[in-house]
Coordinates of C-alpha atoms and ligand atoms in Angstrom, one line a residue:
X817 CA -0.2 -0.1 0.0
X818 CA 1.7 3.3 -1.0
X819 CA 1.2 6.6 1.3
X820 CA 1.0 9.8 -0.5
X821 CA 1.6 12.9 1.1
X822 CA -1.3 15.9 0.8
X823 CA -0.8 17.8 -2.2
X824 CA -1.9 21.3 -1.4
X825 CA -4.2 22.7 -4.2
X826 CA -5.8 25.9 -2.8
X827 CA -8.8 26.1 -5.4
X828 CA -11.1 23.8 -6.7
X829 CA -10.0 25.1 -10.3
X830 CA -6.6 23.7 -9.4
X831 CA -7.8 20.3 -8.8
X832 CA -9.2 20.4 -12.7
X833 CA -12.8 19.3 -12.0
X834 CA -15.1 20.1 -14.8
X835 CA -17.1 23.4 -15.1
X836 CA -20.5 22.3 -14.2
X837 CA -19.2 20.9 -10.7
X838 CA -17.0 24.2 -10.1
X839 CA -20.3 26.1 -10.5
X840 CA -22.2 24.2 -8.3
X841 CA -19.6 24.6 -5.7
X842 CA -19.6 28.1 -6.3
X843 CA -23.3 28.1 -5.6
X844 CA -22.7 26.2 -2.5
X845 CA -20.0 28.9 -1.3
X846 CA -17.1 26.3 -1.3
X847 CA -14.0 28.4 -1.9
X848 CA -11.2 26.2 -0.6
X849 CA -10.7 22.4 -0.9
X850 CA -10.3 20.9 2.8
X851 CA -7.1 18.7 3.0
X852 CA -8.7 15.6 2.3
X853 CA -10.5 17.0 -0.9
X854 CA -6.9 18.4 -2.1
X855 CA -5.3 15.2 -1.7
X856 CA -8.3 12.7 -2.9
X857 CA -9.5 14.7 -5.6
X858 CA -6.5 13.9 -7.9
X859 CA -5.9 10.5 -6.9
X860 CA -9.6 9.6 -7.7
X861 CA -9.9 11.3 -11.0
X862 CA -6.7 9.3 -11.9
X863 CA -8.9 6.4 -11.1
X864 CA -6.5 4.9 -8.3
X865 CA -8.3 2.9 -5.6
X866 CA -8.4 5.0 -2.5
X867 CA -8.5 4.3 1.0
X868 CA -9.2 7.6 3.1
X869 CA -8.7 7.5 7.0
X870 CA -11.1 10.5 7.5
X871 CA -14.4 11.2 9.5
X872 CA -17.2 13.5 9.0
X873 CA -16.5 17.1 9.5
X874 CA -13.5 17.0 7.3
X875 CA -15.1 17.3 3.8
X876 CA -14.7 13.5 3.2
X877 CA -18.2 13.2 1.2
X878 CA -17.3 16.0 -1.2
X879 CA -13.8 14.3 -1.6
X880 CA -15.4 11.1 -3.0
X881 CA -18.7 12.6 -4.8
X882 CA -16.7 15.4 -6.8
X883 CA -14.4 13.0 -8.9
X884 CA -17.0 10.5 -9.1
X885 CA -19.4 13.0 -10.7
X886 CA -16.5 14.0 -12.7
X887 CA -15.6 10.7 -14.2
X888 CA -19.0 9.8 -14.9
X889 CA -19.3 13.1 -16.9
X890 CA -16.3 12.4 -18.8
X891 CA -16.9 8.6 -19.5
X892 CA -20.9 8.6 -20.0
X893 CA -22.5 5.2 -20.2
X894 CA -26.2 4.3 -20.7
X895 CA -28.4 4.3 -17.7
X896 CA -29.7 0.6 -17.3
X897 CA -32.9 -0.6 -15.2
X898 CA -32.0 -1.8 -11.8
X899 CA -28.5 -1.6 -12.4
X900 CA -26.6 1.6 -10.8
X901 CA -23.0 2.5 -12.2
X902 CA -21.9 3.9 -8.5
X903 CA -22.7 2.4 -5.3
X904 CA -22.3 4.3 -2.0
X905 CA -22.6 2.4 1.2
X906 CA -23.3 3.8 4.4
X907 CA -24.4 2.8 7.9
X908 CA -27.1 5.0 8.8
X909 CA -30.4 6.4 6.9
X910 CA -29.3 9.7 8.1
X911 CA -26.0 9.6 6.4
X912 CA -27.6 8.0 3.1
X913 CA -29.9 11.0 3.0
X914 CA -26.9 13.3 3.5
X915 CA -25.0 12.0 0.9
X916 CA -28.1 11.8 -1.5
X917 CA -28.7 15.5 -0.8
X918 CA -25.0 16.4 -1.3
X919 CA -25.2 14.9 -4.9
X920 CA -28.0 17.2 -5.7
X921 CA -26.1 20.1 -4.6
X922 CA -22.6 19.0 -6.4
X923 CA -24.2 17.3 -9.3
X924 CA -27.1 20.1 -9.9
X925 CA -25.7 20.8 -13.1
X926 CA -25.3 17.7 -14.4
X927 CA -27.6 15.0 -16.0
X928 CA -27.0 11.9 -13.9
X929 CA -29.9 10.5 -11.8
X930 CA -29.0 10.0 -8.0
X931 CA -31.2 7.9 -5.8
X932 CA -31.1 6.6 -2.2
X933 CA -32.4 3.4 -0.5
X934 CA -32.6 2.8 3.3
X935 CA -34.9 0.6 5.6
X936 CA -37.6 1.7 7.9
X937 CA -39.8 2.9 5.2
X938 CA -41.9 1.5 2.5
X939 CA -40.0 0.0 -0.4
X940 CA -42.4 1.0 -3.1
X941 CA -40.9 4.4 -4.2
X942 CA -37.4 3.1 -3.9
X943 CA -38.2 0.1 -6.3
X944 CA -39.9 2.3 -8.8
X945 CA -37.0 4.7 -8.7
X946 CA -34.4 1.9 -9.1
X947 CA -36.6 0.2 -12.2
X948 CA -36.4 3.7 -14.0
X949 CA -32.7 3.3 -13.9
X950 CA -30.2 5.3 -11.9
X951 CA -26.7 6.2 -11.8
X952 CA -25.4 6.8 -8.4
X953 CA -27.2 4.5 -5.7
X954 CA -26.8 5.6 -2.1
X955 CA -27.6 2.7 0.3
X956 CA -27.6 1.2 3.8
X957 CA -26.8 -2.4 3.8
X958 CA -29.7 -4.0 4.9
X959 CA -32.4 -2.4 2.5
X960 CA -29.7 -3.0 -0.2
X961 CA -29.6 -6.8 0.2
X962 CA -33.4 -7.0 0.7
X963 CA -34.2 -5.4 -2.5
X964 CA -31.5 -7.4 -4.3
X965 CA -32.9 -10.5 -3.0
X966 CA -36.3 -9.4 -4.3
X967 CA -34.5 -8.8 -7.7
X968 CA -35.3 -5.1 -7.8
X969 CA -31.7 -4.2 -7.9
X970 CA -28.5 -5.7 -9.3
X971 CA -24.7 -4.8 -8.9
X972 CA -23.3 -6.2 -12.0
X973 CA -22.9 -3.0 -13.6
X974 CA -21.4 -1.0 -10.7
X975 CA -18.3 0.4 -11.8
X976 CA -17.3 2.5 -8.8
X977 CA -17.8 1.2 -5.1
X978 CA -17.7 3.2 -2.2
X979 CA -17.5 2.0 1.4
X980 CA -18.4 5.0 3.9
X981 CA -17.6 4.8 7.6
X982 CA -16.3 1.5 7.6
X983 CA -15.4 1.5 11.3
X984 CA -19.2 2.3 12.0
X985 CA -20.3 -0.5 9.8
X986 CA -18.3 -2.9 12.0
X987 CA -19.9 -1.2 15.1
X988 CA -23.2 -1.6 13.9
X989 CA -22.9 -5.4 13.1
X990 CA -23.0 -4.9 9.3
X991 CA -19.9 -6.5 8.3
X992 CA -21.7 -9.8 7.4
X993 CA -23.9 -7.7 5.1
X994 CA -21.1 -6.1 3.5
X995 CA -19.2 -9.4 2.9
X996 CA -22.4 -10.7 1.2
X997 CA -22.3 -7.5 -1.2
X998 CA -18.6 -7.6 -2.1
X999 CA -19.2 -10.6 -4.5
X1000 CA -22.0 -9.3 -6.2
X1001 CA -19.9 -6.6 -7.6
X1002 CA -18.1 -7.0 -10.8
X1003 CA -14.3 -8.1 -10.0
X1004 CA -13.0 -5.3 -12.1
X1005 CA -14.1 -2.0 -10.6
X1006 CA -13.1 1.5 -9.0
X1007 CA -12.9 1.0 -4.8
X1008 CA -12.9 4.1 -2.4
X1009 CA -12.8 3.0 1.2
X1010 CA -13.4 5.5 4.1
X1011 CA -13.0 4.7 7.7
X1012 CA -12.3 7.2 10.7
X1013 CA -10.3 4.7 12.4
X1014 CA -8.5 1.7 11.2
X1015 CA -8.4 -1.4 13.7
X1016 CA -7.3 -4.6 12.3
X1017 CA -10.6 -6.0 11.3
X1018 CA -11.2 -2.8 9.0
X1019 CA -7.7 -3.1 7.6
X1020 CA -8.2 -6.6 6.6
X1021 CA -11.5 -5.7 5.1
X1022 CA -9.9 -2.9 3.1
X1023 CA -7.2 -5.4 1.9
X1024 CA -9.8 -7.6 0.5
X1025 CA -11.8 -4.7 -1.4
X1026 CA -9.0 -2.4 -2.4
X1027 CA -6.3 -2.9 -5.1
X1028 CA -3.0 -0.8 -4.8
X1029 CA -4.8 1.7 -3.0
X1030 CA -3.5 5.3 -2.5
X1031 CA -3.9 6.1 1.0
X1032 CA -4.6 9.4 2.9
X1033 CA -5.0 10.2 6.3
X1034 CA -6.5 13.2 7.8
X1035 CA -6.9 13.5 11.7
X1036 CA -9.6 15.8 12.5
X1037 CA -9.8 14.7 16.1
X1038 CA -6.7 17.0 16.9
X1039 CA -7.7 19.7 14.4
X1040 CA -11.5 19.7 14.8
X1041 CA -10.8 19.1 18.7
X1042 CA -8.4 22.1 19.0
X1043 CA -11.2 24.4 17.7
X1044 CA -13.7 23.2 20.4
X1045 CA -13.5 24.7 23.9
X1046 CA -14.1 21.8 26.1
X1047 CA -15.4 22.0 29.4
X1048 CA -16.7 20.1 32.3
X1049 CA -18.8 20.9 35.1
X1050 CA -19.0 18.3 38.1
X1051 CA -22.4 17.6 39.5
X1052 CA -24.6 15.2 41.3
X1053 CA -26.8 12.9 38.9
X1054 CA -30.0 14.1 40.3
X1055 CA -29.1 18.0 39.5
X1056 CA -28.2 17.0 36.0
X1057 CA -31.6 18.0 34.3
X1058 CA -31.8 21.5 36.6
X1059 CA -28.3 22.5 35.3
X1060 CA -29.5 21.4 31.7
X1061 CA -32.5 23.8 31.9
X1062 CA -30.3 26.4 33.4
X1063 CA -27.5 26.5 30.7
X1064 CA -30.0 26.2 28.1
X1065 CA -31.4 29.7 29.4
X1066 CA -28.3 31.4 28.4
X1067 CA -28.4 33.2 25.3
X1068 CA -25.5 31.7 23.6
X1069 CA -26.9 28.4 23.8
X1070 CA -28.6 28.6 20.5
X1071 CA -28.3 25.1 18.8
X1072 CA -27.4 22.7 21.2
X1073 CA -27.1 18.9 20.6
X1074 CA -27.4 17.1 23.8
X1075 CA -26.0 13.5 24.0
X1076 CA -27.5 10.7 26.3
X1077 CA -26.6 7.1 26.8
X1078 CA -29.7 5.3 26.0
X1079 CA -32.9 5.7 23.9
X1080 CA -35.5 5.9 26.9
X1081 CA -33.1 8.7 28.6
X1082 CA -33.5 10.7 25.4
X1083 CA -37.2 11.0 25.6
X1084 CA -37.0 11.7 29.3
X1085 CA -35.0 14.4 28.8
X1086 CA -36.9 16.1 25.7
X1087 CA -40.2 15.5 28.1
X1088 CA -38.6 17.7 31.1
X1089 CA -37.2 20.3 28.6
X1090 CA -40.7 20.5 26.9
X1091 CA -42.4 21.1 30.3
X1092 CA -39.6 23.8 30.8
X1093 CA -40.9 25.6 27.7
X1094 CA -37.6 24.5 25.7
X1095 CA -38.3 23.2 22.1
X1096 CA -36.6 20.1 21.8
X1097 CA -36.7 16.7 20.1
X1098 CA -35.0 13.3 20.1
X1099 CA -33.7 11.1 17.8
X1100 CA -32.8 7.7 18.3
X1101 CA -33.0 4.2 16.8
X1102 CA -36.7 3.3 18.1
X1103 CA -38.0 6.5 16.3
X1104 CA -39.9 6.0 13.1
X1105 CA -37.8 7.4 10.2
X1106 CA -40.4 10.0 9.8
X1107 CA -39.9 11.1 13.4
X1108 CA -36.1 11.3 13.2
X1109 CA -36.4 13.3 9.9
X1110 CA -38.9 15.7 11.3
X1111 CA -36.7 16.2 14.6
X1112 CA -33.7 17.0 12.3
X1113 CA -35.3 19.1 9.8
X1114 CA -36.9 21.1 13.1
X1115 CA -33.4 21.5 14.3
X1116 CA -31.8 22.5 11.2
X1117 CA -34.5 24.9 10.6
X1118 CA -34.0 26.4 14.3
X1119 CA -37.7 25.5 14.9
X1120 CA -36.4 24.0 18.2
X1121 CA -33.2 24.7 20.3
X1122 CA -32.3 21.3 21.2
X1123 CA -31.9 18.0 19.6
X1124 CA -31.3 14.9 22.1
X1125 CA -29.5 12.3 20.6
X1126 CA -27.9 9.0 21.3
X1127 CA -24.5 8.0 19.7
X1128 CA -25.5 5.8 16.8
X1129 CA -28.5 7.8 15.8
X1130 CA -26.3 11.1 15.7
X1131 CA -23.3 9.5 13.8
X1132 CA -22.9 11.6 10.9
X1133 CA -25.6 14.1 11.4
X1134 CA -24.2 17.1 9.4
X1135 CA -25.9 20.3 10.9
X1136 CA -24.3 23.6 10.6
X1137 CA -23.8 26.1 13.5
X1138 CA -24.3 23.8 16.2
X1139 CA -23.5 26.1 19.0
X1140 CA -23.0 23.8 22.0
X1141 CA -22.8 20.0 22.2
X1142 CA -23.8 18.8 25.6
X1143 CA -22.6 15.4 27.3
X1144 CA -25.7 15.2 29.3
X1145 CA -24.0 11.5 30.2
X1146 CA -20.6 10.5 29.3
X1147 CA -20.1 7.7 27.0
X1148 CA -17.3 5.1 28.4
X1149 CA -16.1 5.2 24.5
X1150 CA -13.4 8.0 24.1
X1151 CA -14.1 7.7 20.4
X1152 CA -17.7 8.6 20.9
X1153 CA -17.1 11.4 22.9
X1154 CA -14.7 12.7 19.7
X1155 CA -17.3 12.1 17.6
X1156 CA -19.9 14.0 19.7
X1157 CA -17.9 17.0 20.2
X1158 CA -17.0 17.0 16.5
X1159 CA -20.8 17.6 15.7
X1160 CA -19.6 21.4 16.7
X1161 CA -17.1 23.3 14.9
X1162 CA -18.2 22.1 11.7
X1163 CA -16.2 23.2 8.3
X1164 CA -13.8 25.4 9.8
X1165 CA -16.2 27.3 12.7
X1166 CA -15.5 27.3 16.5
X1167 CA -17.7 25.4 18.8
X1168 CA -18.1 24.6 22.6
X1169 CA -18.8 21.4 24.4
X1170 CA -19.9 20.7 27.8
X1171 CA -19.7 17.7 30.0
X1172 CA -22.0 17.2 32.9
X1173 CA -19.6 14.7 34.9
X1174 CA -21.0 12.9 37.8
X1175 CA -19.3 10.8 40.5
X1176 CA -19.5 7.3 38.5
X1177 CA -18.5 9.0 35.2
X1178 CA -15.0 10.5 36.1
X1179 CA -13.0 7.6 35.2
X1180 CA -14.6 8.2 31.6
X1181 CA -13.7 11.7 31.7
X1182 CA -10.1 10.8 33.0
X1183 CA -9.8 8.1 29.9
X1184 CA -10.9 10.8 27.6
X1185 CA -8.3 13.3 28.9
X1186 CA -5.4 10.7 28.3
X1187 CA -6.5 9.6 25.0
X1188 CA -7.0 13.0 23.2
X1189 CA -4.0 14.4 25.3
X1190 CA -5.8 17.3 26.5
X1191 CA -6.7 18.8 29.8
X1192 CA -10.6 19.4 29.7
X1193 CA -11.2 23.0 31.6
X1194 CA -13.1 22.6 34.7
X1195 CA -16.3 25.1 35.2
X1196 CA -17.4 25.6 38.6
X1197 CA -19.3 28.8 38.3
X1198 CA -22.6 27.4 38.4
X1199 CA -25.6 26.8 40.8
X1200 CA -25.1 22.8 40.8
X1201 CA -21.3 22.7 40.9
X1202 CA -20.6 20.0 43.4
X1203 CA -17.2 19.9 45.1
X1204 CA -18.1 16.3 46.3
X1205 CA -18.1 14.7 42.7
X1206 CA -15.2 17.0 42.0
X1207 CA -12.8 15.4 44.7
X1208 CA -14.7 12.0 44.7
X1209 CA -12.2 9.0 44.0
X1210 CA -11.9 7.9 40.5
X1211 CA -12.8 4.3 40.3
X1212 CA -11.1 2.0 37.6
X1213 CA -12.2 2.4 34.1
X1214 CA -12.8 -1.5 33.8
X1215 CA -15.1 -1.2 37.3
X1216 CA -16.9 1.8 35.6
X1217 CA -17.5 0.1 32.4
X1218 CA -19.0 -3.2 34.0
X1219 CA -21.3 -0.9 36.2
X1220 CA -22.6 0.7 32.9
X1221 CA -22.8 -2.7 31.4
X1222 CA -24.8 -4.0 34.2
X1223 CA -27.0 -1.1 34.2
X1224 CA -28.0 -2.0 30.9
X1225 CA -28.4 -5.4 31.3
X1226 CA -30.9 -4.7 34.4
X1227 CA -32.9 -2.4 31.9
X1228 CA -33.2 -4.7 29.3
X1229 CA -34.3 -7.2 31.8
X1230 CA -36.9 -5.2 33.4
X1231 CA -38.2 -4.2 29.8
X1232 CA -38.6 -7.7 28.6
X1233 CA -40.5 -8.9 31.9
Ligands
AMP2729 P1 -18.3 16.0 5.6 O1 -17.1 15.7 6.4 O2 -18.3 15.6 4.4 O3 -19.5 15.3 6.5 O4 -18.3 17.5 5.4 C1 -18.8 18.5 6.4 C2 -19.3 19.7 6.1 O5 -18.4 20.5 5.5 C3 -20.5 19.6 5.4 O6 -21.5 20.6 5.8 C4 -20.2 20.0 3.9 O7 -21.2 20.8 3.3 C5 -18.9 21.0 4.5 N1 -17.9 21.2 3.5 C6 -17.2 20.1 2.6 N2 -16.1 20.7 2.2 C7 -16.3 22.0 2.1 C8 -15.5 23.0 1.5 N3 -14.6 23.0 0.6 N4 -15.9 24.4 1.7 C9 -16.8 24.5 2.6 N5 -17.4 23.5 3.3 C10 -17.3 22.4 2.9

């Protein structure tokens, strides 16, 4: 595998993209390519297989969509019913919808057709759309296999295959599905592979898919994280809700994403906020697709101040101008924390993140500081500050994790009774 250092190109013109794409980028107010775009676009245009180690927030979507659209324009082939030419696999419906929307933004002056399929909604319209023929298909793995099984879709004409957020696919249990998809693709194809992290399993998968890839790594955790003012407030668990209502009353908390660990917790927080007259909605896996879309739209359009989310549901949500990310509960997975706070400070802007840390979460806080090599600023000037929590002993990470796991199990058991 060869590694290429980034070739800095400061304009999209320098990247030699076709005029209709440059025009669309101008309409979207994109002035300068992000580092992954400067590096990836020339390599993908030269039809290299590509491995990008990058997460959302780096501009990676445009890094693969722009050259794909460009190549399709330069090498046109006829559209065939049920047989897309480009397949983009992505783990969540939200990401699928966002990539599809981005196709319409970047490709609005092109004549290609862009389609999206995902589960949780009826398949009728998706089937009709595929039957009419499409050029670029964005899909989540489950619905893709489902429609292939019903013969509404074939992958034997795919020229370009993009696997997006591979590590998230692994987390969400989609590996088996991906391994079923690969043999359905033609052996000769152009492959693009993106993942925020490269654990051994992902690396192995990349080896089976990619041929002689060019590899680019961008490290947004440091660059993004540096632009985020990270703070922690020590608070008793029972006071967290009051603290939340209090901070949300501050005028600078305009558009706030609140993270909780469990789905039922998200609903509870939303109910309490609404009782306090604060516009809020939740997104998590138990909500219908329509409810999730509505919540996202209300939040994007500033009809509600707060979106309460779980990690999986929030993955990849790309909403501009989130002023604050609040960790109402702290994840015991450091990577989740980095992803959470990366929802603010998008595309070069600055952001602020807060952690509401109770005594049980202190070991997670310590793990975050250790892994991100940053000290998180402690804010004590608030009415619910707990000196006791601040000074309490930190239990070992292993014990704290086991406690979280036990709580989850107990909850599941209570539910199933
Ligand atoms: P992504 O990493 O693909 O999720 O993109 C993150 C955000 O950055 C999205 O809102 C994009 O619309 C935006 N974006 C991507 N590339 C650029 C660019 N070159 N200039 C301005 N905004 C961009």
